Amino acid sequence: MTYANKISKDETRVDWTKPGVEVHNKIRGLSPYPGAWFEALLGGKAERIKVLRSVLVPGKGEPGQLLDANLTVACGSQAVRLTQVQRSGKKPVGGADFLRGFPLGKGTQFE
Protein backbone atom coordinates (compact mmCIF):
# COMPACT_ATOMS: atom_id res chain seq x y z
CA MET A 1 0.00 0.00 0.00
CA THR A 2 1.21 3.52 -0.74
CA TYR A 3 -0.01 6.88 0.45
CA ALA A 4 -1.43 9.32 -2.08
CA ASN A 5 -1.54 13.01 -1.23
CA LYS A 6 -4.86 14.83 -1.31
CA ILE A 7 -5.62 16.38 -4.70
CA SER A 8 -5.52 20.19 -4.47
CA LYS A 9 -7.89 22.58 -6.29
CA ASP A 10 -5.00 23.82 -8.45
CA GLU A 11 -4.43 20.29 -9.79
CA THR A 12 -8.05 19.96 -10.89
CA ARG A 13 -8.07 23.01 -13.19
CA VAL A 14 -8.15 22.16 -16.90
CA ASP A 15 -5.01 23.23 -18.77
CA TRP A 16 -6.15 23.75 -22.37
CA THR A 17 -2.54 23.95 -23.62
CA LYS A 18 -2.11 20.20 -22.97
CA PRO A 19 -2.88 17.69 -25.75
CA GLY A 20 -6.54 16.76 -26.09
CA VAL A 21 -5.88 13.19 -24.91
CA GLU A 22 -4.42 14.47 -21.62
CA VAL A 23 -7.32 16.91 -21.07
CA HIS A 24 -9.89 14.17 -21.79
CA ASN A 25 -8.14 11.70 -19.45
CA LYS A 26 -7.92 14.30 -16.68
CA ILE A 27 -11.66 14.97 -16.96
CA ARG A 28 -12.43 11.23 -16.82
CA GLY A 29 -10.05 10.67 -13.91
CA LEU A 30 -11.45 13.48 -11.76
CA SER A 31 -15.16 12.88 -12.46
CA PRO A 32 -17.41 13.08 -10.52
CA TYR A 33 -15.36 14.15 -7.52
CA PRO A 34 -13.41 16.36 -7.10
CA GLY A 35 -14.05 17.20 -10.78
CA ALA A 36 -12.05 19.06 -13.41
CA TRP A 37 -13.02 22.71 -13.93
CA PHE A 38 -12.36 25.84 -15.98
CA GLU A 39 -13.48 29.45 -15.79
CA ALA A 40 -15.80 31.19 -18.23
CA LEU A 41 -17.14 34.74 -18.34
CA LEU A 42 -20.89 34.41 -17.83
CA GLY A 43 -22.83 37.64 -17.61
CA GLY A 44 -19.60 39.64 -17.32
CA LYS A 45 -18.43 37.67 -14.29
CA ALA A 46 -15.93 34.79 -14.15
CA GLU A 47 -17.67 31.58 -13.09
CA ARG A 48 -16.19 28.16 -12.37
CA ILE A 49 -17.63 25.40 -14.56
CA LYS A 50 -17.13 21.78 -13.52
CA VAL A 51 -16.62 19.29 -16.37
CA LEU A 52 -18.09 15.82 -15.77
CA ARG A 53 -17.82 14.17 -19.20
CA SER A 54 -16.00 14.78 -22.45
CA VAL A 55 -15.25 13.20 -25.82
CA LEU A 56 -12.02 13.53 -27.79
CA VAL A 57 -12.67 15.03 -31.26
CA PRO A 58 -10.58 16.48 -34.08
CA GLY A 59 -10.33 20.25 -34.08
CA LYS A 60 -7.94 23.19 -34.33
CA GLY A 61 -7.74 26.56 -32.68
CA GLU A 62 -6.10 28.49 -29.90
CA PRO A 63 -6.01 26.44 -26.67
CA GLY A 64 -9.17 27.14 -24.66
CA GLN A 65 -11.09 28.54 -27.64
CA LEU A 66 -14.74 27.53 -28.14
CA LEU A 67 -14.97 26.00 -31.61
CA ASP A 68 -18.69 25.34 -32.12
CA ALA A 69 -22.21 25.23 -30.65
CA ASN A 70 -21.61 21.73 -29.23
CA LEU A 71 -19.16 23.03 -26.59
CA THR A 72 -16.07 21.78 -28.43
CA VAL A 73 -12.93 23.39 -27.00
CA ALA A 74 -9.51 23.48 -28.68
CA CYS A 75 -6.54 22.02 -26.81
CA GLY A 76 -2.80 22.04 -27.51
CA SER A 77 -3.47 19.37 -30.13
CA GLN A 78 -6.92 18.09 -31.12
CA ALA A 79 -9.99 19.18 -29.16
CA VAL A 80 -12.48 17.93 -26.58
CA ARG A 81 -16.25 18.17 -26.69
CA LEU A 82 -17.63 18.81 -23.22
CA THR A 83 -20.70 16.57 -23.09
CA GLN A 84 -21.70 17.23 -19.47
CA VAL A 85 -20.91 20.32 -17.38
CA GLN A 86 -22.16 21.78 -14.11
CA ARG A 87 -22.32 25.35 -12.79
CA SER A 88 -21.86 25.99 -9.08
CA GLY A 89 -25.02 25.07 -7.19
CA LYS A 90 -26.81 23.80 -10.33
CA LYS A 91 -27.62 20.40 -11.82
CA PRO A 92 -25.38 18.82 -14.47
CA VAL A 93 -26.44 19.58 -18.07
CA GLY A 94 -25.30 18.61 -21.54
CA GLY A 95 -22.83 20.86 -23.33
CA ALA A 96 -25.28 22.05 -25.99
CA ASP A 97 -27.93 22.71 -23.31
CA PHE A 98 -25.40 24.76 -21.34
CA LEU A 99 -24.77 26.95 -24.39
CA ARG A 100 -28.51 27.49 -24.88
CA GLY A 101 -28.67 29.02 -21.40
CA PHE A 102 -25.47 31.03 -21.93
CA PRO A 103 -25.00 31.95 -25.58
CA LEU A 104 -21.22 32.03 -25.81
CA GLY A 105 -20.12 32.72 -29.35
CA LYS A 106 -17.66 30.74 -31.40
CA GLY A 107 -14.17 31.94 -30.53
CA THR A 108 -14.91 32.58 -26.83
CA GLN A 109 -11.75 31.98 -24.80
CA PHE A 110 -11.94 29.80 -21.68
CA GLU A 111 -9.34 29.94 -18.95
CSV table of N, CA, C and O in Angstrom, one decimal:
chain,number,residue,atom,x,y,z
A,1,MET,N,0.8,-1.2,0.0
A,1,MET,CA,0.0,0.0,0.0
A,1,MET,C,0.9,1.2,0.0
A,1,MET,O,1.9,1.3,0.7
A,2,THR,N,0.5,2.3,-0.7
A,2,THR,CA,1.2,3.5,-0.7
A,2,THR,C,0.2,4.7,-0.4
A,2,THR,O,-1.0,4.6,-0.7
A,3,TYR,N,0.8,5.7,0.1
A,3,TYR,CA,0.0,6.9,0.5
A,3,TYR,C,-0.1,7.8,-0.7
A,3,TYR,O,0.9,8.1,-1.4
A,4,ALA,N,-1.3,8.3,-1.0
A,4,ALA,CA,-1.4,9.3,-2.1
A,4,ALA,C,-1.9,10.6,-1.4
A,4,ALA,O,-2.8,10.6,-0.6
A,5,ASN,N,-1.2,11.7,-1.8
A,5,ASN,CA,-1.5,13.0,-1.2
A,5,ASN,C,-2.9,13.4,-1.7
A,5,ASN,O,-3.4,13.0,-2.8
A,6,LYS,N,-3.6,14.3,-0.9
A,6,LYS,CA,-4.9,14.8,-1.3
A,6,LYS,C,-4.7,15.7,-2.6
A,6,LYS,O,-3.7,16.4,-2.7
A,7,ILE,N,-5.6,15.6,-3.5
A,7,ILE,CA,-5.6,16.4,-4.7
A,7,ILE,C,-6.0,17.8,-4.4
A,7,ILE,O,-7.1,18.0,-3.8
A,8,SER,N,-5.2,18.8,-4.7
A,8,SER,CA,-5.5,20.2,-4.5
A,8,SER,C,-6.4,20.8,-5.6
A,8,SER,O,-6.4,20.2,-6.7
A,9,LYS,N,-7.0,21.9,-5.3
A,9,LYS,CA,-7.9,22.6,-6.3
A,9,LYS,C,-7.1,23.0,-7.5
A,9,LYS,O,-7.6,23.0,-8.6
A,10,ASP,N,-5.8,23.4,-7.3
A,10,ASP,CA,-5.0,23.8,-8.4
A,10,ASP,C,-4.7,22.7,-9.4
A,10,ASP,O,-4.6,22.9,-10.6
A,11,GLU,N,-4.7,21.5,-8.9
A,11,GLU,CA,-4.4,20.3,-9.8
A,11,GLU,C,-5.7,19.9,-10.6
A,11,GLU,O,-5.5,19.2,-11.6
A,12,THR,N,-6.8,20.4,-10.2
A,12,THR,CA,-8.1,20.0,-10.9
A,12,THR,C,-8.4,20.9,-12.0
A,12,THR,O,-9.4,20.6,-12.8
A,13,ARG,N,-7.8,22.0,-12.1
A,13,ARG,CA,-8.1,23.0,-13.2
A,13,ARG,C,-7.6,22.5,-14.5
A,13,ARG,O,-6.5,21.9,-14.7
A,14,VAL,N,-8.5,22.6,-15.6
A,14,VAL,CA,-8.2,22.2,-16.9
A,14,VAL,C,-7.1,23.1,-17.5
A,14,VAL,O,-7.3,24.3,-17.6
A,15,ASP,N,-6.0,22.5,-18.1
A,15,ASP,CA,-5.0,23.2,-18.8
A,15,ASP,C,-5.2,23.0,-20.3
A,15,ASP,O,-4.8,21.9,-20.8
A,16,TRP,N,-5.8,23.9,-21.0
A,16,TRP,CA,-6.1,23.8,-22.4
A,16,TRP,C,-4.9,23.7,-23.3
A,16,TRP,O,-5.1,23.3,-24.4
A,17,THR,N,-3.7,24.0,-22.8
A,17,THR,CA,-2.5,23.9,-23.6
A,17,THR,C,-2.0,22.5,-23.7
A,17,THR,O,-1.2,22.2,-24.6
A,18,LYS,N,-2.5,21.6,-22.9
A,18,LYS,CA,-2.1,20.2,-23.0
A,18,LYS,C,-2.8,19.5,-24.2
A,18,LYS,O,-3.8,20.0,-24.7
A,19,PRO,N,-2.2,18.4,-24.6
A,19,PRO,CA,-2.9,17.7,-25.7
A,19,PRO,C,-4.3,17.2,-25.4
A,19,PRO,O,-4.6,17.0,-24.2
A,20,GLY,N,-5.1,17.1,-26.3
A,20,GLY,CA,-6.5,16.8,-26.1
A,20,GLY,C,-6.7,15.5,-25.3
A,20,GLY,O,-7.6,15.3,-24.5
A,21,VAL,N,-5.8,14.5,-25.6
A,21,VAL,CA,-5.9,13.2,-24.9
A,21,VAL,C,-5.7,13.4,-23.4
A,21,VAL,O,-6.4,12.8,-22.6
A,22,GLU,N,-4.7,14.2,-23.0
A,22,GLU,CA,-4.4,14.5,-21.6
A,22,GLU,C,-5.6,15.2,-20.9
A,22,GLU,O,-6.0,14.9,-19.8
A,23,VAL,N,-6.2,16.2,-21.6
A,23,VAL,CA,-7.3,16.9,-21.1
A,23,VAL,C,-8.5,16.0,-20.9
A,23,VAL,O,-9.1,15.9,-19.8
A,24,HIS,N,-8.8,15.1,-21.9
A,24,HIS,CA,-9.9,14.2,-21.8
A,24,HIS,C,-9.7,13.2,-20.6
A,24,HIS,O,-10.6,12.9,-19.9
A,25,ASN,N,-8.4,12.7,-20.5
A,25,ASN,CA,-8.1,11.7,-19.4
A,25,ASN,C,-8.2,12.3,-18.1
A,25,ASN,O,-8.6,11.7,-17.1
A,26,LYS,N,-7.8,13.6,-18.0
A,26,LYS,CA,-7.9,14.3,-16.7
A,26,LYS,C,-9.4,14.4,-16.3
A,26,LYS,O,-9.7,14.2,-15.1
A,27,ILE,N,-10.2,14.8,-17.2
A,27,ILE,CA,-11.7,15.0,-17.0
A,27,ILE,C,-12.2,13.6,-16.5
A,27,ILE,O,-13.0,13.6,-15.5
A,28,ARG,N,-11.9,12.6,-17.2
A,28,ARG,CA,-12.4,11.2,-16.8
A,28,ARG,C,-11.9,10.8,-15.5
A,28,ARG,O,-12.7,10.2,-14.7
A,29,GLY,N,-10.6,11.1,-15.2
A,29,GLY,CA,-10.1,10.7,-13.9
A,29,GLY,C,-10.6,11.4,-12.7
A,29,GLY,O,-10.6,10.9,-11.6
A,30,LEU,N,-11.0,12.7,-12.9
A,30,LEU,CA,-11.4,13.5,-11.8
A,30,LEU,C,-13.0,13.5,-11.6
A,30,LEU,O,-13.5,14.1,-10.7
A,31,SER,N,-13.7,12.9,-12.5
A,31,SER,CA,-15.2,12.9,-12.5
A,31,SER,C,-15.7,11.7,-11.6
A,31,SER,O,-15.1,10.6,-11.7
A,32,PRO,N,-16.7,11.9,-10.8
A,32,PRO,CA,-17.4,13.1,-10.5
A,32,PRO,C,-16.8,13.9,-9.4
A,32,PRO,O,-17.1,15.1,-9.3
A,33,TYR,N,-15.9,13.4,-8.6
A,33,TYR,CA,-15.4,14.1,-7.5
A,33,TYR,C,-13.9,14.0,-7.5
A,33,TYR,O,-13.4,12.8,-7.6
A,34,PRO,N,-13.1,15.0,-7.4
A,34,PRO,CA,-13.4,16.4,-7.1
A,34,PRO,C,-13.9,17.1,-8.4
A,34,PRO,O,-14.4,18.2,-8.3
A,35,GLY,N,-13.6,16.6,-9.5
A,35,GLY,CA,-14.1,17.2,-10.8
A,35,GLY,C,-13.1,18.2,-11.4
A,35,GLY,O,-12.5,19.0,-10.7
A,36,ALA,N,-12.9,18.1,-12.7
A,36,ALA,CA,-12.0,19.1,-13.4
A,36,ALA,C,-12.9,20.3,-13.7
A,36,ALA,O,-14.1,20.2,-13.8
A,37,TRP,N,-12.3,21.5,-13.7
A,37,TRP,CA,-13.0,22.7,-13.9
A,37,TRP,C,-12.2,23.7,-14.8
A,37,TRP,O,-11.0,23.6,-14.9
A,38,PHE,N,-13.0,24.7,-15.3
A,38,PHE,CA,-12.4,25.8,-16.0
A,38,PHE,C,-13.2,27.1,-15.6
A,38,PHE,O,-14.3,26.9,-15.0
A,39,GLU,N,-12.7,28.2,-16.0
A,39,GLU,CA,-13.5,29.5,-15.8
A,39,GLU,C,-14.0,30.0,-17.1
A,39,GLU,O,-13.3,30.0,-18.1
A,40,ALA,N,-15.2,30.5,-17.1
A,40,ALA,CA,-15.8,31.2,-18.2
A,40,ALA,C,-16.5,32.5,-17.8
A,40,ALA,O,-16.9,32.6,-16.6
A,41,LEU,N,-16.5,33.5,-18.6
A,41,LEU,CA,-17.1,34.7,-18.3
A,41,LEU,C,-18.6,34.6,-18.7
A,41,LEU,O,-19.0,34.4,-19.8
A,42,LEU,N,-19.5,34.5,-17.6
A,42,LEU,CA,-20.9,34.4,-17.8
A,42,LEU,C,-21.6,35.6,-17.2
A,42,LEU,O,-21.5,35.9,-16.0
A,43,GLY,N,-22.2,36.4,-18.1
A,43,GLY,CA,-22.8,37.6,-17.6
A,43,GLY,C,-21.8,38.7,-17.1
A,43,GLY,O,-22.1,39.4,-16.2
A,44,GLY,N,-20.6,38.7,-17.7
A,44,GLY,CA,-19.6,39.6,-17.3
A,44,GLY,C,-18.8,39.3,-16.1
A,44,GLY,O,-18.0,40.0,-15.6
A,45,LYS,N,-19.1,38.1,-15.5
A,45,LYS,CA,-18.4,37.7,-14.3
A,45,LYS,C,-17.8,36.3,-14.5
A,45,LYS,O,-18.4,35.4,-15.1
A,46,ALA,N,-16.6,36.1,-14.0
A,46,ALA,CA,-15.9,34.8,-14.1
A,46,ALA,C,-16.6,33.8,-13.3
A,46,ALA,O,-16.9,34.0,-12.1
A,47,GLU,N,-17.0,32.6,-13.8
A,47,GLU,CA,-17.7,31.6,-13.1
A,47,GLU,C,-17.0,30.3,-13.3
A,47,GLU,O,-16.5,30.0,-14.5
A,48,ARG,N,-16.8,29.5,-12.3
A,48,ARG,CA,-16.2,28.2,-12.4
A,48,ARG,C,-17.2,27.1,-12.9
A,48,ARG,O,-18.3,27.0,-12.4
A,49,ILE,N,-16.8,26.4,-14.0
A,49,ILE,CA,-17.6,25.4,-14.6
A,49,ILE,C,-17.0,24.1,-14.4
A,49,ILE,O,-15.8,23.9,-14.8
A,50,LYS,N,-17.7,23.1,-13.8
A,50,LYS,CA,-17.1,21.8,-13.5
A,50,LYS,C,-17.4,20.9,-14.7
A,50,LYS,O,-18.5,20.9,-15.3
A,51,VAL,N,-16.5,20.2,-15.2
A,51,VAL,CA,-16.6,19.3,-16.4
A,51,VAL,C,-16.7,17.8,-15.9
A,51,VAL,O,-15.9,17.3,-15.2
A,52,LEU,N,-17.8,17.2,-16.2
A,52,LEU,CA,-18.1,15.8,-15.8
A,52,LEU,C,-17.8,14.8,-16.8
A,52,LEU,O,-17.4,13.7,-16.5
A,53,ARG,N,-18.1,15.1,-18.1
A,53,ARG,CA,-17.8,14.2,-19.2
A,53,ARG,C,-17.3,14.9,-20.4
A,53,ARG,O,-17.7,16.1,-20.7
A,54,SER,N,-16.5,14.2,-21.2
A,54,SER,CA,-16.0,14.8,-22.4
A,54,SER,C,-15.7,13.7,-23.5
A,54,SER,O,-15.7,12.5,-23.1
A,55,VAL,N,-15.6,14.1,-24.7
A,55,VAL,CA,-15.2,13.2,-25.8
A,55,VAL,C,-14.1,13.8,-26.6
A,55,VAL,O,-14.1,15.1,-26.8
A,56,LEU,N,-13.1,13.0,-27.0
A,56,LEU,CA,-12.0,13.5,-27.8
A,56,LEU,C,-12.5,13.6,-29.2
A,56,LEU,O,-13.0,12.7,-29.8
A,57,VAL,N,-12.3,14.8,-29.9
A,57,VAL,CA,-12.7,15.0,-31.3
A,57,VAL,C,-11.6,15.8,-32.0
A,57,VAL,O,-10.7,16.4,-31.4
A,58,PRO,N,-11.6,15.7,-33.3
A,58,PRO,CA,-10.6,16.5,-34.1
A,58,PRO,C,-11.0,17.9,-34.1
A,58,PRO,O,-12.2,18.3,-34.1
A,59,GLY,N,-10.0,18.8,-34.1
A,59,GLY,CA,-10.3,20.2,-34.1
A,59,GLY,C,-9.1,21.1,-33.9
A,59,GLY,O,-8.1,20.6,-33.4
A,60,LYS,N,-9.1,22.3,-34.4
A,60,LYS,CA,-7.9,23.2,-34.3
A,60,LYS,C,-8.4,24.6,-33.9
A,60,LYS,O,-9.5,25.0,-34.2
A,61,GLY,N,-7.5,25.2,-33.1
A,61,GLY,CA,-7.7,26.6,-32.7
A,61,GLY,C,-6.8,26.9,-31.6
A,61,GLY,O,-5.9,26.1,-31.2
A,62,GLU,N,-6.9,28.1,-31.0
A,62,GLU,CA,-6.1,28.5,-29.9
A,62,GLU,C,-6.5,27.7,-28.7
A,62,GLU,O,-7.7,27.5,-28.5
A,63,PRO,N,-5.6,27.2,-27.9
A,63,PRO,CA,-6.0,26.4,-26.7
A,63,PRO,C,-7.0,27.2,-25.8
A,63,PRO,O,-6.8,28.4,-25.5
A,64,GLY,N,-8.1,26.5,-25.5
A,64,GLY,CA,-9.2,27.1,-24.7
A,64,GLY,C,-10.2,27.9,-25.5
A,64,GLY,O,-11.2,28.4,-24.9
A,65,GLN,N,-10.1,27.8,-26.8
A,65,GLN,CA,-11.1,28.5,-27.6
A,65,GLN,C,-12.3,27.7,-27.9
A,65,GLN,O,-12.2,26.5,-28.3
A,66,LEU,N,-13.5,28.2,-27.8
A,66,LEU,CA,-14.7,27.5,-28.1
A,66,LEU,C,-14.8,27.4,-29.6
A,66,LEU,O,-14.8,28.4,-30.3
A,67,LEU,N,-15.0,26.2,-30.2
A,67,LEU,CA,-15.0,26.0,-31.6
A,67,LEU,C,-16.3,25.9,-32.3
A,67,LEU,O,-16.5,26.2,-33.4
A,68,ASP,N,-17.4,25.5,-31.5
A,68,ASP,CA,-18.7,25.3,-32.1
A,68,ASP,C,-19.8,25.4,-31.1
A,68,ASP,O,-19.5,25.6,-29.9
A,69,ALA,N,-21.0,25.2,-31.5
A,69,ALA,CA,-22.2,25.2,-30.6
A,69,ALA,C,-22.4,23.9,-29.9
A,69,ALA,O,-23.4,23.8,-29.2
A,70,ASN,N,-21.5,23.0,-30.0
A,70,ASN,CA,-21.6,21.7,-29.2
A,70,ASN,C,-20.7,21.7,-28.0
A,70,ASN,O,-20.4,20.7,-27.5
A,71,LEU,N,-20.1,22.9,-27.7
A,71,LEU,CA,-19.2,23.0,-26.6
A,71,LEU,C,-17.9,22.2,-26.8
A,71,LEU,O,-17.4,21.5,-26.0
A,72,THR,N,-17.4,22.4,-28.1
A,72,THR,CA,-16.1,21.8,-28.4
A,72,THR,C,-15.0,22.8,-28.2
A,72,THR,O,-15.1,24.0,-28.6
A,73,VAL,N,-14.0,22.5,-27.4
A,73,VAL,CA,-12.9,23.4,-27.0
A,73,VAL,C,-11.6,22.9,-27.5
A,73,VAL,O,-11.2,21.7,-27.4
A,74,ALA,N,-10.8,23.8,-28.1
A,74,ALA,CA,-9.5,23.5,-28.7
A,74,ALA,C,-8.5,23.3,-27.5
A,74,ALA,O,-8.6,23.9,-26.5
A,75,CYS,N,-7.6,22.3,-27.8
A,75,CYS,CA,-6.5,22.0,-26.8
A,75,CYS,C,-5.2,22.2,-27.5
A,75,CYS,O,-5.2,22.7,-28.7
A,76,GLY,N,-4.1,21.9,-26.9
A,76,GLY,CA,-2.8,22.0,-27.5
A,76,GLY,C,-2.7,21.3,-28.8
A,76,GLY,O,-2.1,21.8,-29.8
A,77,SER,N,-3.3,20.1,-28.9
A,77,SER,CA,-3.5,19.4,-30.1
A,77,SER,C,-4.8,18.7,-30.0
A,77,SER,O,-5.2,18.3,-28.9
A,78,GLN,N,-5.6,18.6,-31.1
A,78,GLN,CA,-6.9,18.1,-31.1
A,78,GLN,C,-7.9,19.0,-30.3
A,78,GLN,O,-7.6,20.2,-30.1
A,79,ALA,N,-9.0,18.4,-29.9
A,79,ALA,CA,-10.0,19.2,-29.2
A,79,ALA,C,-10.8,18.2,-28.3
A,79,ALA,O,-10.8,17.0,-28.6
A,80,VAL,N,-11.5,18.7,-27.4
A,80,VAL,CA,-12.5,17.9,-26.6
A,80,VAL,C,-13.9,18.6,-26.7
A,80,VAL,O,-14.0,19.8,-26.7
A,81,ARG,N,-14.9,17.7,-26.8
A,81,ARG,CA,-16.3,18.2,-26.7
A,81,ARG,C,-16.7,17.9,-25.3
A,81,ARG,O,-16.7,16.7,-24.8
A,82,LEU,N,-17.2,18.9,-24.6
A,82,LEU,CA,-17.6,18.8,-23.2
A,82,LEU,C,-19.1,18.4,-23.3
A,82,LEU,O,-20.0,19.2,-23.6
A,83,THR,N,-19.3,17.1,-22.9
A,83,THR,CA,-20.7,16.6,-23.1
A,83,THR,C,-21.6,16.7,-21.9
A,83,THR,O,-22.8,16.6,-21.9
A,84,GLN,N,-20.9,17.0,-20.7
A,84,GLN,CA,-21.7,17.2,-19.5
A,84,GLN,C,-20.9,18.2,-18.6
A,84,GLN,O,-19.8,17.9,-18.2
A,85,VAL,N,-21.5,19.3,-18.2
A,85,VAL,CA,-20.9,20.3,-17.4
A,85,VAL,C,-21.9,20.7,-16.3
A,85,VAL,O,-23.1,20.4,-16.3
A,86,GLN,N,-21.3,21.4,-15.2
A,86,GLN,CA,-22.2,21.8,-14.1
A,86,GLN,C,-21.7,23.1,-13.6
A,86,GLN,O,-20.5,23.3,-13.3
A,87,ARG,N,-22.6,24.1,-13.4
A,87,ARG,CA,-22.3,25.3,-12.8
A,87,ARG,C,-22.4,25.2,-11.3
A,87,ARG,O,-23.1,24.3,-10.8
A,88,SER,N,-21.8,26.1,-10.5
A,88,SER,CA,-21.9,26.0,-9.1
A,88,SER,C,-23.3,26.1,-8.6
A,88,SER,O,-24.1,27.0,-9.0
A,89,GLY,N,-23.7,25.1,-7.8
A,89,GLY,CA,-25.0,25.1,-7.2
A,89,GLY,C,-26.1,24.7,-8.1
A,89,GLY,O,-27.3,24.7,-7.8
A,90,LYS,N,-25.8,24.2,-9.3
A,90,LYS,CA,-26.8,23.8,-10.3
A,90,LYS,C,-26.7,22.3,-10.7
A,90,LYS,O,-25.7,21.7,-10.3
A,91,LYS,N,-27.7,21.8,-11.4
A,91,LYS,CA,-27.6,20.4,-11.8
A,91,LYS,C,-26.7,20.2,-13.1
A,91,LYS,O,-26.6,21.2,-13.8
A,92,PRO,N,-26.2,19.1,-13.3
A,92,PRO,CA,-25.4,18.8,-14.5
A,92,PRO,C,-26.3,18.9,-15.7
A,92,PRO,O,-27.4,18.5,-15.7
A,93,VAL,N,-25.7,19.5,-16.8
A,93,VAL,CA,-26.4,19.6,-18.1
A,93,VAL,C,-25.5,19.2,-19.2
A,93,VAL,O,-24.3,19.2,-19.1
A,94,GLY,N,-26.1,18.9,-20.4
A,94,GLY,CA,-25.3,18.6,-21.5
A,94,GLY,C,-24.6,19.9,-22.0
A,94,GLY,O,-25.1,21.0,-21.8
A,95,GLY,N,-23.6,19.7,-22.8
A,95,GLY,CA,-22.8,20.9,-23.3
A,95,GLY,C,-23.7,21.8,-24.2
A,95,GLY,O,-23.6,23.0,-24.0
A,96,ALA,N,-24.4,21.2,-25.1
A,96,ALA,CA,-25.3,22.1,-26.0
A,96,ALA,C,-26.4,22.8,-25.2
A,96,ALA,O,-26.7,23.9,-25.4
A,97,ASP,N,-26.9,22.1,-24.2
A,97,ASP,CA,-27.9,22.7,-23.3
A,97,ASP,C,-27.3,23.9,-22.5
A,97,ASP,O,-28.0,24.9,-22.3
A,98,PHE,N,-26.1,23.7,-22.1
A,98,PHE,CA,-25.4,24.8,-21.3
A,98,PHE,C,-25.3,26.0,-22.2
A,98,PHE,O,-25.5,27.1,-21.8
A,99,LEU,N,-24.9,25.8,-23.5
A,99,LEU,CA,-24.8,27.0,-24.4
A,99,LEU,C,-26.1,27.6,-24.8
A,99,LEU,O,-26.1,28.8,-25.1
A,100,ARG,N,-27.2,26.9,-24.6
A,100,ARG,CA,-28.5,27.5,-24.9
A,100,ARG,C,-28.9,28.5,-23.8
A,100,ARG,O,-29.5,29.5,-24.0
A,101,GLY,N,-28.4,28.1,-22.5
A,101,GLY,CA,-28.7,29.0,-21.4
A,101,GLY,C,-27.7,30.2,-21.3
A,101,GLY,O,-28.0,31.2,-20.8
A,102,PHE,N,-26.5,30.0,-21.9
A,102,PHE,CA,-25.5,31.0,-21.9
A,102,PHE,C,-24.9,31.1,-23.3
A,102,PHE,O,-24.0,30.3,-23.6
A,103,PRO,N,-25.5,31.9,-24.2
A,103,PRO,CA,-25.0,32.0,-25.6
A,103,PRO,C,-23.6,32.5,-25.7
A,103,PRO,O,-23.4,33.7,-25.8
A,104,LEU,N,-22.6,31.6,-25.6
A,104,LEU,CA,-21.2,32.0,-25.8
A,104,LEU,C,-20.9,31.8,-27.3
A,104,LEU,O,-21.1,30.7,-27.8
A,105,GLY,N,-20.4,32.8,-27.9
A,105,GLY,CA,-20.1,32.7,-29.4
A,105,GLY,C,-18.9,31.9,-29.7
A,105,GLY,O,-18.0,31.7,-28.8
A,106,LYS,N,-18.8,31.5,-30.9
A,106,LYS,CA,-17.7,30.7,-31.4
A,106,LYS,C,-16.4,31.7,-31.2
A,106,LYS,O,-16.5,32.9,-31.5
A,107,GLY,N,-15.4,31.1,-30.7
A,107,GLY,CA,-14.2,31.9,-30.5
A,107,GLY,C,-14.0,32.4,-29.1
A,107,GLY,O,-13.0,33.0,-28.7
A,108,THR,N,-15.0,32.2,-28.2
A,108,THR,CA,-14.9,32.6,-26.8
A,108,THR,C,-13.7,31.9,-26.2
A,108,THR,O,-13.5,30.7,-26.5
A,109,GLN,N,-13.0,32.5,-25.4
A,109,GLN,CA,-11.8,32.0,-24.8
A,109,GLN,C,-12.0,31.6,-23.4
A,109,GLN,O,-12.5,32.4,-22.6
A,110,PHE,N,-11.8,30.3,-23.0
A,110,PHE,CA,-11.9,29.8,-21.7
A,110,PHE,C,-10.6,29.8,-21.0
A,110,PHE,O,-9.6,29.6,-21.6
A,111,GLU,N,-10.6,30.0,-19.7
A,111,GLU,CA,-9.3,29.9,-18.9
A,111,GLU,C,-9.3,28.8,-18.0
A,111,GLU,O,-10.2,28.3,-17.6
